[in-house]
Coordinates of C-alpha atoms and ligand atoms in Angstrom, one line a residue:
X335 CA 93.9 114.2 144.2
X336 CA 96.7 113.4 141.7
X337 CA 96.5 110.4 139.7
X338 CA 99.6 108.6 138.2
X339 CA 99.2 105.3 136.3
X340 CA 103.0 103.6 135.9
X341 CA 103.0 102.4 132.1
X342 CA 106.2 101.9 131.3
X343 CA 107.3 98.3 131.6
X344 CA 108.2 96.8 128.2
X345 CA 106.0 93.9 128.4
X346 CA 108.5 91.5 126.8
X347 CA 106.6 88.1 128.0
X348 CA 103.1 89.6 125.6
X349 CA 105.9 88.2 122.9
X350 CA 103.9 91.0 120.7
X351 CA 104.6 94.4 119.0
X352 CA 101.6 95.5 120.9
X353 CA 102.7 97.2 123.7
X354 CA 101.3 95.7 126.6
X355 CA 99.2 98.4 127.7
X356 CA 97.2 98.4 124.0
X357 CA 96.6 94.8 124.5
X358 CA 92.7 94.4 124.4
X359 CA 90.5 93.5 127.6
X360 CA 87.1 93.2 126.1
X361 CA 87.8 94.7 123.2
X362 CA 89.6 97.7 124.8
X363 CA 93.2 98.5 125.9
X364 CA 94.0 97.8 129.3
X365 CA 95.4 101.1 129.7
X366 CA 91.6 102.1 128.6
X367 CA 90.0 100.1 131.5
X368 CA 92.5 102.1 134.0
X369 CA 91.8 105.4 132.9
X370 CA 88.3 105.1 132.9
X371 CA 88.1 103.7 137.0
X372 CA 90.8 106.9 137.4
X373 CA 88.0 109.5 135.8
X374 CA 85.5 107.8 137.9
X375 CA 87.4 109.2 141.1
X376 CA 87.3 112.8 139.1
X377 CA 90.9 113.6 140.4
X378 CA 92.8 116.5 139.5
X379 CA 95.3 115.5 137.2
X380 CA 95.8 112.0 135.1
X381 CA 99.7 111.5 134.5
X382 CA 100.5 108.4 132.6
X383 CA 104.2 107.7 133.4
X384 CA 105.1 106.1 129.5
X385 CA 108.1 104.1 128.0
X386 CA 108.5 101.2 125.6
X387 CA 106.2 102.0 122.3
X388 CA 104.6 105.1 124.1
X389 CA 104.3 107.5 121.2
X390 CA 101.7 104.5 119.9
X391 CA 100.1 104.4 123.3
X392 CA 100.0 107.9 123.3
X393 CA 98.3 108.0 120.0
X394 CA 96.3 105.4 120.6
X395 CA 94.5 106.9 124.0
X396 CA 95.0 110.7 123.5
X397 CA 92.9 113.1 125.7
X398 CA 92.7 116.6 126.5
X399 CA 92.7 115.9 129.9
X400 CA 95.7 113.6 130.2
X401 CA 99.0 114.1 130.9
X402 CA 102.1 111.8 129.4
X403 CA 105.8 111.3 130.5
X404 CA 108.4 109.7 129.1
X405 CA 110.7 107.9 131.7
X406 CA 113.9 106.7 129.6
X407 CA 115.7 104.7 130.4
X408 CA 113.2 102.2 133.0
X409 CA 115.1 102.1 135.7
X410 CA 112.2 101.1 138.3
X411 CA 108.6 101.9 139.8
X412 CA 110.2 104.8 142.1
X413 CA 112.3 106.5 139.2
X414 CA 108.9 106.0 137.2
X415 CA 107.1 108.1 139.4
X416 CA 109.8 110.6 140.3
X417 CA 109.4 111.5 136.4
X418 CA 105.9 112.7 137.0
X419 CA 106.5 114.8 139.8
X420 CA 107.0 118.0 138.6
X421 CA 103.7 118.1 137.2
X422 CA 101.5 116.6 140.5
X423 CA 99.8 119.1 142.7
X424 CA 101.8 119.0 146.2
X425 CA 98.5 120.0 148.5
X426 CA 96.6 117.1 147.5
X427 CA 97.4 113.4 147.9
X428 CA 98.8 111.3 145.0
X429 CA 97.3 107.8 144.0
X430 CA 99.6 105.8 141.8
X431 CA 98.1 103.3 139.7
X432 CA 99.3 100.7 137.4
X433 CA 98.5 100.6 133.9
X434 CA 98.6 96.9 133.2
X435 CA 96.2 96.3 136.3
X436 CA 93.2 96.8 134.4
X437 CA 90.3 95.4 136.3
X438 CA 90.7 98.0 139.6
X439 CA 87.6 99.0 141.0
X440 CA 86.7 102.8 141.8
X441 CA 84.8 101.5 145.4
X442 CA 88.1 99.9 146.1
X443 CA 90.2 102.6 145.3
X444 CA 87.5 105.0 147.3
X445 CA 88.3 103.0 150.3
X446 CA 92.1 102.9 149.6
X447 CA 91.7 106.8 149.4
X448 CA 89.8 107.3 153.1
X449 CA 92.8 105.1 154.6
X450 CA 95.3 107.8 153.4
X451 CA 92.9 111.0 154.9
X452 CA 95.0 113.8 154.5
X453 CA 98.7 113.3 155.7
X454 CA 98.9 109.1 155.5
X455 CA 100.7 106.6 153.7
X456 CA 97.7 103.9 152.3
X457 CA 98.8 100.5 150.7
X458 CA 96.4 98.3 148.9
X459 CA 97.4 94.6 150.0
X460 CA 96.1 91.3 149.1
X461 CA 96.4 88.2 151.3
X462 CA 97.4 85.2 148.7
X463 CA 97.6 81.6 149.1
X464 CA 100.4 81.8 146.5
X465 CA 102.6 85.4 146.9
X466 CA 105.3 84.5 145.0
X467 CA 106.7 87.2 143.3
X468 CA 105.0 89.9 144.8
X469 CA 106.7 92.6 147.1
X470 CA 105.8 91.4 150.9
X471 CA 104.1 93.5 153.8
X472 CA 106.3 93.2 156.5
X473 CA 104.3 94.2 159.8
X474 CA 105.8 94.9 163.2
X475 CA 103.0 93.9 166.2
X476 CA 100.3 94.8 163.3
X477 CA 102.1 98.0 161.6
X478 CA 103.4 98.1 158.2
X479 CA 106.9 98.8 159.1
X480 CA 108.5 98.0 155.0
X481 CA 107.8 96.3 152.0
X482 CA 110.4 93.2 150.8
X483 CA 110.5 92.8 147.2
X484 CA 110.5 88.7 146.3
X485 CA 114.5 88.5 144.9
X486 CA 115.3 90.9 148.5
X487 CA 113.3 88.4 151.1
X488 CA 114.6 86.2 153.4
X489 CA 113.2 82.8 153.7
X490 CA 110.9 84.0 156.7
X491 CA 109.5 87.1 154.5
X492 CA 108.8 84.5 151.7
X493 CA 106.6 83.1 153.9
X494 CA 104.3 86.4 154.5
X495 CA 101.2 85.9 152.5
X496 CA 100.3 89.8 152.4
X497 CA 101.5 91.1 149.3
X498 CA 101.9 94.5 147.7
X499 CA 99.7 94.8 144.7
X500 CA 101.6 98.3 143.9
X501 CA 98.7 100.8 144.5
X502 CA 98.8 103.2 146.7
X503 CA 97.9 106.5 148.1
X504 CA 100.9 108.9 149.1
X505 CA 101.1 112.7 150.5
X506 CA 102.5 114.0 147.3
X507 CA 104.6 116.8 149.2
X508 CA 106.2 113.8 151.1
X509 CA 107.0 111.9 147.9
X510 CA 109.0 114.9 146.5
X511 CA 110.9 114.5 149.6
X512 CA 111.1 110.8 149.6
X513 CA 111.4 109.6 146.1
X514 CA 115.0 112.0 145.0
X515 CA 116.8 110.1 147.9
X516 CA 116.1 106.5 146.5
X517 CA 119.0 104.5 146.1
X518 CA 119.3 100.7 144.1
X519 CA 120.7 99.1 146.4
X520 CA 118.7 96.0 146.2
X521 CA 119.0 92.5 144.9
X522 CA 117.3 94.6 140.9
X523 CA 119.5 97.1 141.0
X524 CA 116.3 99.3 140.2
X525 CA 114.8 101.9 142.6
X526 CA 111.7 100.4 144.0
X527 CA 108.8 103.0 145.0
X528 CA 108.2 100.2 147.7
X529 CA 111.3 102.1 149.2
X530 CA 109.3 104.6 150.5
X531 CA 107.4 102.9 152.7
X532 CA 110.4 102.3 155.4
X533 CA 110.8 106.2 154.9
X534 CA 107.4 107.0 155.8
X535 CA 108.0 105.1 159.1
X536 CA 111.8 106.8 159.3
X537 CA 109.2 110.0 158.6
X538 CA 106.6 108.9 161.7
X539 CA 103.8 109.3 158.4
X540 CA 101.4 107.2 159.8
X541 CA 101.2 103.8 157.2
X542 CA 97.6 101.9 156.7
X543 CA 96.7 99.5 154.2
X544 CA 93.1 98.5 152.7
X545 CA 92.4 95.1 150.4
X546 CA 89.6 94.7 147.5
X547 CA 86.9 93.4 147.6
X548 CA 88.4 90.6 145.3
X549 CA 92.0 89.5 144.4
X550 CA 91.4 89.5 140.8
X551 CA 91.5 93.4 141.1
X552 CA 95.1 93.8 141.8
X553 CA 95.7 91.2 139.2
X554 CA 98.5 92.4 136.7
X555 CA 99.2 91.2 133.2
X556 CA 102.0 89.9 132.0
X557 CA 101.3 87.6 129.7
X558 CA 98.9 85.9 127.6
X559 CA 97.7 83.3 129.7
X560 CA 97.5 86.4 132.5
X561 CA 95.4 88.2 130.3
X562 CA 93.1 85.2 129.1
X563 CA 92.8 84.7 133.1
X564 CA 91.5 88.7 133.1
X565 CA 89.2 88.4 130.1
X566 CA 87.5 85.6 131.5
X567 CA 87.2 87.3 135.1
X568 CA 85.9 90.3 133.2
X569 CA 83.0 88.9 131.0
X570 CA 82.0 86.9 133.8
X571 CA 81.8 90.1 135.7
X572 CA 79.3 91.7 133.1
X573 CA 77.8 88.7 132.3
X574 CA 76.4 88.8 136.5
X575 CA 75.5 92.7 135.5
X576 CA 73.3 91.3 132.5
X577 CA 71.9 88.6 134.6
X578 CA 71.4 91.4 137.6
X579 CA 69.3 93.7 135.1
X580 CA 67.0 90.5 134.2
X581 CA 68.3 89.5 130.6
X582 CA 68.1 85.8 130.6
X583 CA 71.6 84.3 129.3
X584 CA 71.9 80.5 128.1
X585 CA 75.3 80.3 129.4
X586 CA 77.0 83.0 131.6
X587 CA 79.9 81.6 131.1
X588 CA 79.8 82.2 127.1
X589 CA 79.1 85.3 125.7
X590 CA 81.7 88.0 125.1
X591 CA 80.7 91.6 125.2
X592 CA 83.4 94.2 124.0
X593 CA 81.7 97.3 124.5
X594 CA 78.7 98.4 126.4
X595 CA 75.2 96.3 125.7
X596 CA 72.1 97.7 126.7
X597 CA 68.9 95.6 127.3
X598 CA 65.4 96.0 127.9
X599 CA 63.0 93.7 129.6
X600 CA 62.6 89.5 128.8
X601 CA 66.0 89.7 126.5
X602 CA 67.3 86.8 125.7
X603 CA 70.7 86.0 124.8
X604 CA 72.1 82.1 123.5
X605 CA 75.6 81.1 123.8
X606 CA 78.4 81.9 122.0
X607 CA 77.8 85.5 121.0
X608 CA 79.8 88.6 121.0
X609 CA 78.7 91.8 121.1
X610 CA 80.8 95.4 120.0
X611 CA 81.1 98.6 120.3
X612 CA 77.1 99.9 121.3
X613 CA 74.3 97.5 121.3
X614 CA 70.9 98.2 122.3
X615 CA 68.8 95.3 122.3
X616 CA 64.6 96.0 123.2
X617 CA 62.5 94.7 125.3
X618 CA 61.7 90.6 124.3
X619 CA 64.5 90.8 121.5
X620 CA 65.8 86.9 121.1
X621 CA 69.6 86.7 120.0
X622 CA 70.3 82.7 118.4
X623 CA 73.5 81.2 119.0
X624 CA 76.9 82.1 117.9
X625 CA 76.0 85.7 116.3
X626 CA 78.4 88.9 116.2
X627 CA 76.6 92.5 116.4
X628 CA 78.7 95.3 116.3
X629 CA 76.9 99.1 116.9
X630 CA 73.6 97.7 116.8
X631 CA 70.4 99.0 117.6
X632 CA 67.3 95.8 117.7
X633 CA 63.8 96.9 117.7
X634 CA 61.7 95.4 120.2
X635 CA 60.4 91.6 119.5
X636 CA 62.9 91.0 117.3
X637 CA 64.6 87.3 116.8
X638 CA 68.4 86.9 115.5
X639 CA 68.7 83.3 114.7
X640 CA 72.3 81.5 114.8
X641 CA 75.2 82.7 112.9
X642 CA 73.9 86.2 111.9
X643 CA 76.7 88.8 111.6
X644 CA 75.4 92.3 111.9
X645 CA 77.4 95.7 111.8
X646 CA 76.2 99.2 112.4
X647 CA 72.9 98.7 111.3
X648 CA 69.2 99.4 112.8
X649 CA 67.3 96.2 112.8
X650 CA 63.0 97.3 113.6
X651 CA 60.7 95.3 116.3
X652 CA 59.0 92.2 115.1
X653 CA 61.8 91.5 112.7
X654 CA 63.0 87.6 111.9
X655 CA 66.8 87.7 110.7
X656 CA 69.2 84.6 110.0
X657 CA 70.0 82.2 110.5
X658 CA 73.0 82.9 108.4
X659 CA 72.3 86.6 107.9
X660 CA 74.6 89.4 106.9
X661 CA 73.9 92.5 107.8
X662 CA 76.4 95.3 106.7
X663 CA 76.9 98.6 107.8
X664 CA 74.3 101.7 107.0
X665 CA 71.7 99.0 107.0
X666 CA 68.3 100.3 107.8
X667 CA 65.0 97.8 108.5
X668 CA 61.8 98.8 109.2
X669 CA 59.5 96.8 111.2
X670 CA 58.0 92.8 111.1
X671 CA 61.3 92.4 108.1
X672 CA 62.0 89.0 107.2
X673 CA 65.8 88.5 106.6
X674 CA 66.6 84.9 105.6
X675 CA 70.2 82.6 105.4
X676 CA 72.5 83.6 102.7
X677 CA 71.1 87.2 103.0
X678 CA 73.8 90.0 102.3
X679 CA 72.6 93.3 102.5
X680 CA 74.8 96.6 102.8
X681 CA 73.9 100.4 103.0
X682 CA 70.0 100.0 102.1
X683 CA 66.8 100.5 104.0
X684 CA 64.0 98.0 104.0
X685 CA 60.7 99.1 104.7
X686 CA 58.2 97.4 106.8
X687 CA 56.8 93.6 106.3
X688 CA 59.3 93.3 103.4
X689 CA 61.5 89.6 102.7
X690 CA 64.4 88.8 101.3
X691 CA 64.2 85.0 102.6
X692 CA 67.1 83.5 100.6
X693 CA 70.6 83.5 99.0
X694 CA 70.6 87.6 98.2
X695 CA 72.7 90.3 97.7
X696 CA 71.1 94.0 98.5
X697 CA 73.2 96.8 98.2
X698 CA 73.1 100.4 97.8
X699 CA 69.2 99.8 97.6
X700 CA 66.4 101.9 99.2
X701 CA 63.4 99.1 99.2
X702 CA 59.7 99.9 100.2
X703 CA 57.1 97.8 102.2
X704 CA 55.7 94.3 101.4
X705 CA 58.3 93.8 99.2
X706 CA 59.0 90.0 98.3
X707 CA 62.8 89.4 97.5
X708 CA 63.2 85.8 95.5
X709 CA 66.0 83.2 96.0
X710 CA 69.0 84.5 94.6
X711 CA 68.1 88.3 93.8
X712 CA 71.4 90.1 93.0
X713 CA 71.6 93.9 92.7
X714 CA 74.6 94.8 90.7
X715 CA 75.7 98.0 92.6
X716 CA 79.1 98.1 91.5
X717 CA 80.0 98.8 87.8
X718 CA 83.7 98.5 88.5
X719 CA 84.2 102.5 89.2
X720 CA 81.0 103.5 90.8
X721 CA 78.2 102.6 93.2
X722 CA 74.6 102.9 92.0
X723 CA 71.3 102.9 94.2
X724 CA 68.9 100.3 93.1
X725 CA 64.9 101.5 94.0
X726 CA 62.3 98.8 94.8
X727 CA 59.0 100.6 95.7
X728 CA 56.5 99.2 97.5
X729 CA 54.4 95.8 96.8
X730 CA 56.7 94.7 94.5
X731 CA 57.6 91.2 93.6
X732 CA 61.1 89.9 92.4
X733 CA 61.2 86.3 90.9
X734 CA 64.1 84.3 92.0
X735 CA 67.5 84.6 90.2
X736 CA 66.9 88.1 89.5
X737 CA 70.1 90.8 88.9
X738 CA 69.1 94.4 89.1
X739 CA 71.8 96.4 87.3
X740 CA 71.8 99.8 89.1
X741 CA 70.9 102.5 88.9
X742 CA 67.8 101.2 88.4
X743 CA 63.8 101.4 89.5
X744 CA 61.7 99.3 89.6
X745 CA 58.2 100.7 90.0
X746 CA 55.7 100.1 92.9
X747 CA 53.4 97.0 92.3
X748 CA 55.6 95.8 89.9
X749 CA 56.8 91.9 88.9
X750 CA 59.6 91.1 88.0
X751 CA 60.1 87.3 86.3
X752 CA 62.4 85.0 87.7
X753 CA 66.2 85.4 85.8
X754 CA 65.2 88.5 84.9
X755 CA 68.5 90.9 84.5
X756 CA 67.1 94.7 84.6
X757 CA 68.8 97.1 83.5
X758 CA 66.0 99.6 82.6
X759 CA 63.6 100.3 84.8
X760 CA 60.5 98.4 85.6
X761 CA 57.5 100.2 85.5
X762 CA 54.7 100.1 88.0
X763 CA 51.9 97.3 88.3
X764 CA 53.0 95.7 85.3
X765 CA 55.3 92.3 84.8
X766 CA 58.5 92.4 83.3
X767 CA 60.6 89.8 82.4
X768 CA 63.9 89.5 79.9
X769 CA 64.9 85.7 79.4
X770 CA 65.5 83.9 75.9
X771 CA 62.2 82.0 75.3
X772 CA 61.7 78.3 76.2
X773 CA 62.3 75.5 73.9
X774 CA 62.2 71.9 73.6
X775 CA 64.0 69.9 70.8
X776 CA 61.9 66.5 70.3
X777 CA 64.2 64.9 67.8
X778 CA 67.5 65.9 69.8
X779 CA 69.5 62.8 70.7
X780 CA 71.6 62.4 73.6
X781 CA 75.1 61.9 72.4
X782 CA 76.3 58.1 73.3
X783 CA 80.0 57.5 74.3
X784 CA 82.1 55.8 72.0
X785 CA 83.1 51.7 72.3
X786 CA 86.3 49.7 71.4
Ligands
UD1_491 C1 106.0 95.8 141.8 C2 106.2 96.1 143.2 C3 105.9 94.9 144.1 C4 104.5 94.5 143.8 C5 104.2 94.3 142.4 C6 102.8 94.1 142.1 C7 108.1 97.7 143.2 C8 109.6 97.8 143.4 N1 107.6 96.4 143.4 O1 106.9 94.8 141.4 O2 106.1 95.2 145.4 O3 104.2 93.3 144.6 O4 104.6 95.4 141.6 O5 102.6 93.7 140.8 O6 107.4 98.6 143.0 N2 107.0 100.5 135.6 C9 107.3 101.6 135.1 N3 108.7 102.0 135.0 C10 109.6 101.2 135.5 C11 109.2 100.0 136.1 C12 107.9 99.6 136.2 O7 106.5 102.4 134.6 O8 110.8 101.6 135.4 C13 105.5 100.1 135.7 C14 105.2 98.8 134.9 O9 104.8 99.2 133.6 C15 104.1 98.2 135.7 C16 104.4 98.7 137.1 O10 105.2 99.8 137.0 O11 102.8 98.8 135.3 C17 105.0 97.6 138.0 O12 106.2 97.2 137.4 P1 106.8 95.8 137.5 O13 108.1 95.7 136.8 O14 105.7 94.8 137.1 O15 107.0 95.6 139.1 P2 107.2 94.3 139.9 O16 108.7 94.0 139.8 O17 106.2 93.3 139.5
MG492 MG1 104.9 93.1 137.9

C-alpha cells in the first residue's frame, strides 16, 4: 500500500514557532509517533504531504525511505493529497493519515485496511457524544452515502454523532480520477478530500467504515491543552505496558517516560520520575522519587534514591546513589558503588565498592576499588584551557575537603589528609598531606567593640 500522512496545516492555535508537527509527545514529534505506526504496516511508499515550516520538519525527521511534498498554497485536505499523487503506486490501495493524529494504532489501521480489500472505499469513524466540529457520516438505510463538514451541515446532520476522524483507505487509481475534479464549493472555500466519498457512491465503489478500539486514537492536536490531553492518554498508555510486564509503579498516573524503558523483574519505580531516551533498568533495581535518567543502563539491585539526575551513564548492580546525586554523561560505576547527596561526577569510572558519600566533584577521573571519597573532595579538572584526568588507584583514602589538581595520581593505598590540595602526585601506601601547621595563640585577645 501507499501511505500519505497530510502535514501541512499551519498550526496557528500551538501559538509557537514549532511547527505543530515537531511539537513533542513523549519526548518525540508527533509527526515521529505517525511515522513509526505507518512503518509498522511496512507499506510501500511514506509521502508526507508538507507546508508551513516544512524544510524544519523535513530536517528534523529525514529518512531514506521517506518521501516529502510541498503543497503551497494550503488550500485543503483534497488539494493536499492530490500533490502526492504523482508519486503513489496506482495498483495498490492508498491510506491517508494525518500527521498531527499521533496516537493511531497499527491494529486499528490493520482493520481499517481489511474494510477497504482491494477495490473499496474504507472510512475510520468514531461515534462521539460531543461531534462538534468534525465532518459527519451521513448514512442512507445504514450506507455511507457522504461526508458533511461541521460549517456545511444542516441542523439535522449536526445532530449525527458519527464523525469523520480523516483516515482512510482509498483505491489510489480511483483517487487520481476523483481528486482533479474537486471543486470548493463549500461553506471553506477549500477542497475537502471528504468530497470524495459522494463520488465513490456516484462511482458504485463500494464505501465501508471501521472505528478504533478507543476515541483517543483519532484524536487530533490542535492546541496545547489538545496536546496535554494526548500526553496524558499516552503515558498512561505505557505506564499499563510497565504495569502489564510486572514493574511495580507507585503511581501510574505519574511517571513520564520519553523514550523506550526497559525493565527486568521486581523493578520498582516511585512517583514523579521521568525517564529519556534508552533506559534499561535490571532486575530488583529501586528508582526514589522525583529522579530524571536519561540513556541509562542500572545494574541489577541497584537503589536511586529521590532527586538523582543521571545522564548517559552505566550505574553497576548493588549500587546506592542519591539522594541528591548527579550523575553526568561518560559516567562509568562498577558494582556495590556508594554515590551520596551533593555528589557530581562527570566522565569517570568508579570501580567496585568505592564511595564518594558527600558534597564532591569527580571529573575527568579514572578511580579504582574500595576507594573512600571524603566530604567535599574536589578534582580540579579544568585549568581554564584544558581538561586533565585525575587517577585514584585502588584502597585509597581521601580526607574531606580535599582538591586534586589534575593531572594528577595518586598512588594505590595511599592517604591523603583532609584540606589537602595535590598537585603532585601521591605516592602509594604512604600519607600525604599539604596544610599550614596548626597553632594556638594563648595571649590573643578578642578585640572588644568600642562605647560612647
Ligand atoms: C478534517 C476533515 C473532517 C474531519 C476532521 C478530523 C476534510 C475536509 N475534513 O477537517 O471531516 O472530521 O479532519 O479531524 O478533510 N492539511 C493539509 N493541507 C491542507 C489542509 C489540511 O496538509 O490544505 C492537513 C492538516 O495538517 C491536518 C489534516 O490535513 O493534519 C486535517 O486538516 P484540518 O484543517 O485539521 O481539517 P479539518 O477542517 O479539521
Ligand atoms: Mg482538524
Amino acid at each position: 500500500m501507499n501511505v500519505v500522512i497530510l502535514a501541512a496545516g499551519q498550526g496557528k492555535r500551538m501559538f509557537s514557532a514549532l511547527p505543530k508537527v515537531l511539537q513533542p509527545l513523549a519526548g518525540k514529534p508527533l509527526l515521529a509517533h505517525v511515522l513509526a505506526t505507518a512503518r509498522a504496516l511496512e507499506p510501500g511508499l511514506i509521502c508526507v504531504v508538507y507546508g508551513h515550516g516544512g524544510e524544519q520538519v523535513r530536517e528534523a525527521l529525514a529518512a531514506p525511505d521517506l518521501h516529502w511534498v510541498k503543497q503551497e498554497p494550503q488550500l485543503g485536505t483534497g488539494h493536499a493529497l492530490l500533490q502526492a499523487l504523482p508519486l503513489l503506486d496506482p495498483t495498490v490501495p492508498t491510506l491517508v493519515l494525518y500527521g498531527d493524529v499521533p496516537l493511531i494504532r497499527a491494529a486499528t489501521l490493520r482493520r481499517l485496511l481489511e474494510q477497504a480489500g482491494k477495490g473499496a472505499l474504507a472510512l475510520l469513524t468514531a461515534q462521539l457524544d460531543n461531534p462538534h466540529g468534525y465532518g459527519r457520516i451521513v448514512r442512507n438505510a445504514g450506507a455511507i452515502v457522504r461526508i458533511v463538514e461541521e460549517k456545511d451541515t444542516t441542523a439535522t446532520e449536526r445532530s449525527i454523532g458519527e464523525i469523520n476522524t480523516g483516515i482512510l483507505v482509498a483505491p489510489t487509481d480511483r483517487l487520481a480520477r476523483w481528486l482533479p475534479g474537486l471543486g470548493t464549493n463549500n461553506a471553506q472555500g477549500e477542497y475537502y478530500l471528504t468530497d470524495i466519498v459522494a463520488l465513490a457512491v456516484a462511482d458504485g465503489v463500494p464505501v465501508n467504515s471501521a472505528q478504533p478500539d478507543a476515541n483517543w486514537e483519532a484524536d487530533g492536536v490542535n492546541s496545547q491543552t489538545q496536546l496535554a490531553v494526548l500526553e496524558r492518554v499516552h503515558q498512561r498508555n505505557l505506564a499499563n505496558e510497565l504495569l502489564n510486564a510486572g514493574v511495580r509503579l507507585a503511581d501510574a498516573a505519574r511517571i513520564d517516560v520519553r523514550g523506550e524503558l526497559h525493565c527486568g523483574r521486581d523493578v520498582f519505580i516511585d512517583v514523579g520520575c521521568v525517564f529519556e531516551g534508552r533506559i534499561e533498568l535490571d532486575d530488583g533495581v529501586e528508582i526514589g522519587p522525583n529522579c530524571v535518567l536519561r540513556n541509562v543502563v542500572v545494574g541489577a539491585g541497584s537503589r536511586i534514591a529521590a532527586f538523582s539526575h543521571i545522564d548517559s551513564a552505566v550505574i553497576g548492580a548493588a549500587c546506592s546513589i542519591g539522594p541528591y546525586a548527579r550523575i553526568r554523561p561518560g559516567t562509568q560505576l562498577g558494582d556495590s558503588v556508594h554515590i551520596g547527596n551533593f555528589v557530581e561526577i562527570k566522565n569517570s569510572t568508579i570501580a567496585a565498592e568505592s564511595k564518594a558519600n558527600h558534597l564532591a566533584y569527580i571529573g575527568d577521573s579514572s578511580v579504582g576499588q574500595r576507594v573512600n571519597i571524603g566530604a567535599g573532595t574536589i578534582t580540579c579538572n579544568y585549568d581554564g584551557a584544558n581538561k586533565h584526568r585525575t587517577v585514584i588507584e585502588d584502597d585509597v583514602f581521601i580526607g574531606s575537603d580535599t582538591q586534586l589538581v589534575a593531572p594528577v595520581t595518586v598512588g594505590r593505598g595511599a592517604t591523603l589528609g583532609a584540606g589537602t590540595t595535590l598537585t603532585k602526585n601521591a605516592p602509594p601506601d604512604a600519607l600525604t598531606v599539604s596544610r599550614a601547621r596548626q597553632i594556638s595563640i594563648a595571649t590573643w585577645k578578642r578585640p572588644e567593640k568600642k562605647r560612647g
